[in-house]
CSV table of C-alpha atoms in Angstrom, one decimal:
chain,number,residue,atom,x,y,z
A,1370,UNK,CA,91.5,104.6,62.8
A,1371,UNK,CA,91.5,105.6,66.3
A,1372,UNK,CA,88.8,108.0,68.1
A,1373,UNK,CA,90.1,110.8,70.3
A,1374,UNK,CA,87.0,112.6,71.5
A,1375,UNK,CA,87.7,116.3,72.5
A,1376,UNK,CA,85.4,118.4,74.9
A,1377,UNK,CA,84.5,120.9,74.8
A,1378,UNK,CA,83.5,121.7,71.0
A,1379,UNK,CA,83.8,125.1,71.4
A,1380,UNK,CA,84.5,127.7,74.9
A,1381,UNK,CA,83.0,130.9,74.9
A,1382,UNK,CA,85.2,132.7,78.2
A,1383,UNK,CA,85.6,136.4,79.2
A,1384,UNK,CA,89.3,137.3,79.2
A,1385,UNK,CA,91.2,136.4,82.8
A,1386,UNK,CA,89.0,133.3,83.0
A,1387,UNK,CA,90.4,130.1,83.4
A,1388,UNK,CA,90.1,127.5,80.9
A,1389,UNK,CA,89.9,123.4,80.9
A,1390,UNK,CA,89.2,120.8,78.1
A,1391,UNK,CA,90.0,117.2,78.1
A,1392,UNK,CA,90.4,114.5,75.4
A,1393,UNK,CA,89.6,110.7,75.4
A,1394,UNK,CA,90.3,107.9,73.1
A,1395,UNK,CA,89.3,104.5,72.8
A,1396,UNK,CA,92.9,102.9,73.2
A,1397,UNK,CA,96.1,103.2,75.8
A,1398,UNK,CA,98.3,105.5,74.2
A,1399,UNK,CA,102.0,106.0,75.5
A,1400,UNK,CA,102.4,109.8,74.5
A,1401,UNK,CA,99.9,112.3,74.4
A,1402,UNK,CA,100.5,115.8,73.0
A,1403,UNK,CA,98.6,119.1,73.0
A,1404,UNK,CA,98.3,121.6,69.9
A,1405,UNK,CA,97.2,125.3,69.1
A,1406,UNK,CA,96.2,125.8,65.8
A,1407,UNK,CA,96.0,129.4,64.4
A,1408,UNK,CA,94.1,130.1,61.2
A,1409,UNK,CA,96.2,129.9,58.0
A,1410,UNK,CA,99.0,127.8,60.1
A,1411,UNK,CA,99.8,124.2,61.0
A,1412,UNK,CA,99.9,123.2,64.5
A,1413,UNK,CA,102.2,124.3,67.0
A,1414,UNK,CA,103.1,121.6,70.1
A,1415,UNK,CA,102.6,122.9,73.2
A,1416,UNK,CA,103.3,120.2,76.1
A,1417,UNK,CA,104.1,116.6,75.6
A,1418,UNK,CA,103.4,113.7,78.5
A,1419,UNK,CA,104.9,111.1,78.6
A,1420,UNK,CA,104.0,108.9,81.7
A,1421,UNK,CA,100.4,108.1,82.9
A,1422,UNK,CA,100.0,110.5,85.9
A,1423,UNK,CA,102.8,113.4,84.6
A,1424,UNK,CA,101.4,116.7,85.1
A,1425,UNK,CA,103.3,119.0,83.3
A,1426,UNK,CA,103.2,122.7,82.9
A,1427,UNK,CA,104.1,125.6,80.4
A,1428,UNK,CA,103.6,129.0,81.7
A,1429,UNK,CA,99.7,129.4,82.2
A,1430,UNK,CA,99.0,126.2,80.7
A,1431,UNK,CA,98.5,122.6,82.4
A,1432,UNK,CA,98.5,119.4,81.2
A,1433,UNK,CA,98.1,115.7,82.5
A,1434,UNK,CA,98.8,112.5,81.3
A,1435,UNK,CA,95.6,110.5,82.8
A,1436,UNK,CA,96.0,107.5,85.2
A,1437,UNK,CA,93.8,105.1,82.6
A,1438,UNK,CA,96.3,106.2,79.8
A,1439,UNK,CA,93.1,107.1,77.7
A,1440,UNK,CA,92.9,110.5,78.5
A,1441,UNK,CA,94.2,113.9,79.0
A,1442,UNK,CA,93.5,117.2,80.1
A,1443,UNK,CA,94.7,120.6,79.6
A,1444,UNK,CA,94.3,123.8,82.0
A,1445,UNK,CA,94.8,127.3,80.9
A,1446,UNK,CA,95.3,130.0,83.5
A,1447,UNK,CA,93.8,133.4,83.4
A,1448,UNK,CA,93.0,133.4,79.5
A,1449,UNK,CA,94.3,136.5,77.2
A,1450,UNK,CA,92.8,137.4,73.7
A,1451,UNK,CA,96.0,135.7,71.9
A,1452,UNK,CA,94.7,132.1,72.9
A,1453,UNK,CA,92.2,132.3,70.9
A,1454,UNK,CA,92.4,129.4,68.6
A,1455,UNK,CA,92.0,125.4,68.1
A,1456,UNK,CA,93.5,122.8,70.7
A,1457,UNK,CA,94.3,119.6,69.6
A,1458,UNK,CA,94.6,116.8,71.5
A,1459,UNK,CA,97.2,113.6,70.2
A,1460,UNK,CA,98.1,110.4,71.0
A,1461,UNK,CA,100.4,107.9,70.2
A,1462,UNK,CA,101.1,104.2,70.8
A,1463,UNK,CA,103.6,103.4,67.9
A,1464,UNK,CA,106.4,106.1,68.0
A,1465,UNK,CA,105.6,107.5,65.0
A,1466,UNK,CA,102.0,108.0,63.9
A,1467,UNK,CA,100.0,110.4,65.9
A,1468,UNK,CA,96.5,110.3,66.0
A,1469,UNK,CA,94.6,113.7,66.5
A,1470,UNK,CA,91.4,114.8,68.1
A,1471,UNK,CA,88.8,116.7,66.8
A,1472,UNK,CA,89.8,120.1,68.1
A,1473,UNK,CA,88.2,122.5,70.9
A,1474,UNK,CA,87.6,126.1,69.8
A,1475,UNK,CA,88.5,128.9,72.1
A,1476,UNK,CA,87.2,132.6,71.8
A,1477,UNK,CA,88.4,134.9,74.4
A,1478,UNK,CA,86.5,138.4,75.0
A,1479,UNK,CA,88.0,140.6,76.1
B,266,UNK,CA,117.1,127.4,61.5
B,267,UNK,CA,114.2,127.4,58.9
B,268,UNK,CA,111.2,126.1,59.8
B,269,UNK,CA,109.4,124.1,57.8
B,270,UNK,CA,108.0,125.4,54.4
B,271,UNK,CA,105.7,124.0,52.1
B,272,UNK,CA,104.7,124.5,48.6
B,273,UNK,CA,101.9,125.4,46.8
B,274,UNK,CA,100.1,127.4,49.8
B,275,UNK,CA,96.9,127.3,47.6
B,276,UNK,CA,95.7,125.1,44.9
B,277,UNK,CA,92.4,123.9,43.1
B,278,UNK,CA,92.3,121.1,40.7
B,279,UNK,CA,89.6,119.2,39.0
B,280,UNK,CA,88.2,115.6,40.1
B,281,UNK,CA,90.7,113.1,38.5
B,282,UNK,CA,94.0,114.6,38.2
B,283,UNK,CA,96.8,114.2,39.4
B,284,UNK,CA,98.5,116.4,42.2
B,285,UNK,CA,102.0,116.6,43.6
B,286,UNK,CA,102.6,119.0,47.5
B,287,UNK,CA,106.2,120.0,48.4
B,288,UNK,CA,107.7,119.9,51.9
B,289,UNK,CA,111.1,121.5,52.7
B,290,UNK,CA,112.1,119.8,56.2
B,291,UNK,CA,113.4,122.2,59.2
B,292,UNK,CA,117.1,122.0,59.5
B,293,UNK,CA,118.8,118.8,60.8
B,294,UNK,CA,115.5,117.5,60.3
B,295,UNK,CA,115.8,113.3,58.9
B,296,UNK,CA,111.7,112.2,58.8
B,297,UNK,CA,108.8,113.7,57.5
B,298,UNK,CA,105.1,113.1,58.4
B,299,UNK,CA,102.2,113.9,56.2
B,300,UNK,CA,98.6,115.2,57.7
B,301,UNK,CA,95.6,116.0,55.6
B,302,UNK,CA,93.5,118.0,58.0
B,303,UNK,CA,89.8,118.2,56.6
B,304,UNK,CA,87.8,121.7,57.8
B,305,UNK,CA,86.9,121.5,61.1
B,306,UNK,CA,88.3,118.3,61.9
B,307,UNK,CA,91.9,117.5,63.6
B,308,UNK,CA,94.7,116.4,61.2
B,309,UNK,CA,94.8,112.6,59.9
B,310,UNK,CA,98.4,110.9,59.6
B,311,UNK,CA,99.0,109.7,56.0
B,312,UNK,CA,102.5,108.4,56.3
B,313,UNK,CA,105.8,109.3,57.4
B,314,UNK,CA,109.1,109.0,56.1
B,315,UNK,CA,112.9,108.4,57.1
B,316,UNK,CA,115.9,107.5,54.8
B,317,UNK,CA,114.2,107.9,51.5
B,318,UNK,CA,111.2,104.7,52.8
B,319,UNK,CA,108.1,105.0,53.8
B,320,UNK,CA,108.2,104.3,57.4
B,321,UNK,CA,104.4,104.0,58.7
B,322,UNK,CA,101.1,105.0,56.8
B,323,UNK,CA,97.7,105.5,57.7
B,324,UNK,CA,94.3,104.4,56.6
B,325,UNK,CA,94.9,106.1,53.2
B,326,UNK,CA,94.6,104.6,49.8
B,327,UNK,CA,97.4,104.1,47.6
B,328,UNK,CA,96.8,106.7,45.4
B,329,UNK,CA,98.2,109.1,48.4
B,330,UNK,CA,101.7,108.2,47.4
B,331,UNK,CA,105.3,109.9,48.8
B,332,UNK,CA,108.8,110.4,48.1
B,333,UNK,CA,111.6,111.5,50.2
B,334,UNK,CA,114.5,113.1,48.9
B,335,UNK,CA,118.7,112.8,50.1
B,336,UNK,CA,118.1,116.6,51.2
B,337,UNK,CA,115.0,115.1,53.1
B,338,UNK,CA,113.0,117.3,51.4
B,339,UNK,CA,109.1,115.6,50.4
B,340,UNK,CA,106.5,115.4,48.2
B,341,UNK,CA,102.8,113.9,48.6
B,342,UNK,CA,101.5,113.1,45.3
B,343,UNK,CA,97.8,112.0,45.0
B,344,UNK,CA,96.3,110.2,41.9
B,345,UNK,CA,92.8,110.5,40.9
B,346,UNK,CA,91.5,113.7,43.1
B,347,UNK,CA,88.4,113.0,44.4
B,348,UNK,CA,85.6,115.5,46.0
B,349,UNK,CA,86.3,114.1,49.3
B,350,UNK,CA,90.4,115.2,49.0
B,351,UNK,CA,89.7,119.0,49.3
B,352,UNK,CA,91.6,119.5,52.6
B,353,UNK,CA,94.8,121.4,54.2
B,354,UNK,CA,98.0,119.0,54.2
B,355,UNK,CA,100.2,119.9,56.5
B,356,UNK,CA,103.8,118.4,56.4
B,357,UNK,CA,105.9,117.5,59.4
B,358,UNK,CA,109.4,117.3,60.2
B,359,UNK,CA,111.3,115.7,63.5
B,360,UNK,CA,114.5,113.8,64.0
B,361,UNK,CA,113.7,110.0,63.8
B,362,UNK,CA,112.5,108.5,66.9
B,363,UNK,CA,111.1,112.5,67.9
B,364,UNK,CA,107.9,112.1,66.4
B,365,UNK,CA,106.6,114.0,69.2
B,366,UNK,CA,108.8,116.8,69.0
B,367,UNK,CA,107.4,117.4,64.9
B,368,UNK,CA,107.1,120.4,63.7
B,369,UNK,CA,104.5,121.5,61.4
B,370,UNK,CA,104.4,123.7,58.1
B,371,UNK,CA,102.0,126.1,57.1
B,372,UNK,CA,99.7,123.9,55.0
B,373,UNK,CA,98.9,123.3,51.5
B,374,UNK,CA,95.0,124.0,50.8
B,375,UNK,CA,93.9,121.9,48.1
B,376,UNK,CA,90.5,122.6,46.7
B,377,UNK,CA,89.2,120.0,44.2
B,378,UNK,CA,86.2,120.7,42.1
């Protein structure tokens, strides 16, 4: 199956930092999604991209489609304790099977 | 609305048996995807389906098998537990052709010994 490499692992930050992590695969995908996980629950989308180049943004977070349609990236703004949690990174190139990365853990202290 | 639900939340079973996993779809919902998501690794597409067919599948064996119902409600069976199966699955419903706008249930945890 496809690799989606996520960096990084994990992110130690202090509460009002600012946060980025970015996600590469080894194919062109034509969607690329970004997830929070929270223990106990399934994934929850948080911004889709569409076109290579979109930059796209909900609330404090940032996301962009990259130029080489193998990668993204995803910016959070002044970080609060609730987003703590596990950001996924997916892609897609068929319409209907995602592939998913391997997850970045966040920890905020406060 | 619902969201989507899923049934057992918890559930251990030995190597070799058989297992079935319930997915209720969120309202207005027509396709389901199924993920097994290993601990401490992203979720892995199974398959998906629309109208009652299997409509793409991932590098899975067939002994991960699915049905979906008129109510577009699923189930993942899976034949033959192995070690290696112990994982979350996580069912997700969209509208066909909104794969990207799926979203996900709570998770069945599946422990085989």
């Amino acid at each position: 199956g496809q690799q989606l490499n996520q960096s990084p692992q994990s992110m130690f930050i202090q509460e009002g930092e600012d946060v980025s992590m970015n996600c590469t695969s080894s194919s062109i995908f034509n969607t690329w999604l970004w997830y929070k996980q929270d223990p106990g629950e399934g994934p929850v989308l948080l911004i889709a991209l569409y076109k290579a180049g979109e930059l796209t943004s909900n609330g404090r977070l940032t996301a962009q489609f990259g130029i080489t349609r193998k990668d993204s990236f995803l910016n959070i703004s002044a970080s609060i304790p609730s987003d703590v949690g596990i950001y996924f990174c997916a892609g897609d190139y068929t319409g209907n099977q995602f592939y998913f990365g391997t997850g970045t853990s966040l920890t905020v202290i406060p | 609305e619902t969201g989507v639900t899923q049934s057992p939340t918890h559930l251990i079973k030995t190597r070799g048996q058989q297992v079935t996993l319930r997915c209720s779809s969120q309202s207005g919902h027509n396709t389901v995807s199924w993920y097994q998501q290993a601990l401490g690794q992203g979720p892995q597409f199974i398959f998906q389906y629309y109208r009652e067919e299997e409509n793409g599948r991932g590098n899975f064996p067939p002994r991960f098998s699915g049905l979906q119902f008129p109510n577009y409600s699923s189930e993942l069976n899976v034949n033959a537990l192995e070690l290696d199966d112990s994982a979350l699955y996580l069912c997700a419903s969209s509208l066909r052709g909104r794969s990207n706008e799926q979203y996900f249930g709570p998770g069945t945890r599946l422990t085989v010994t």
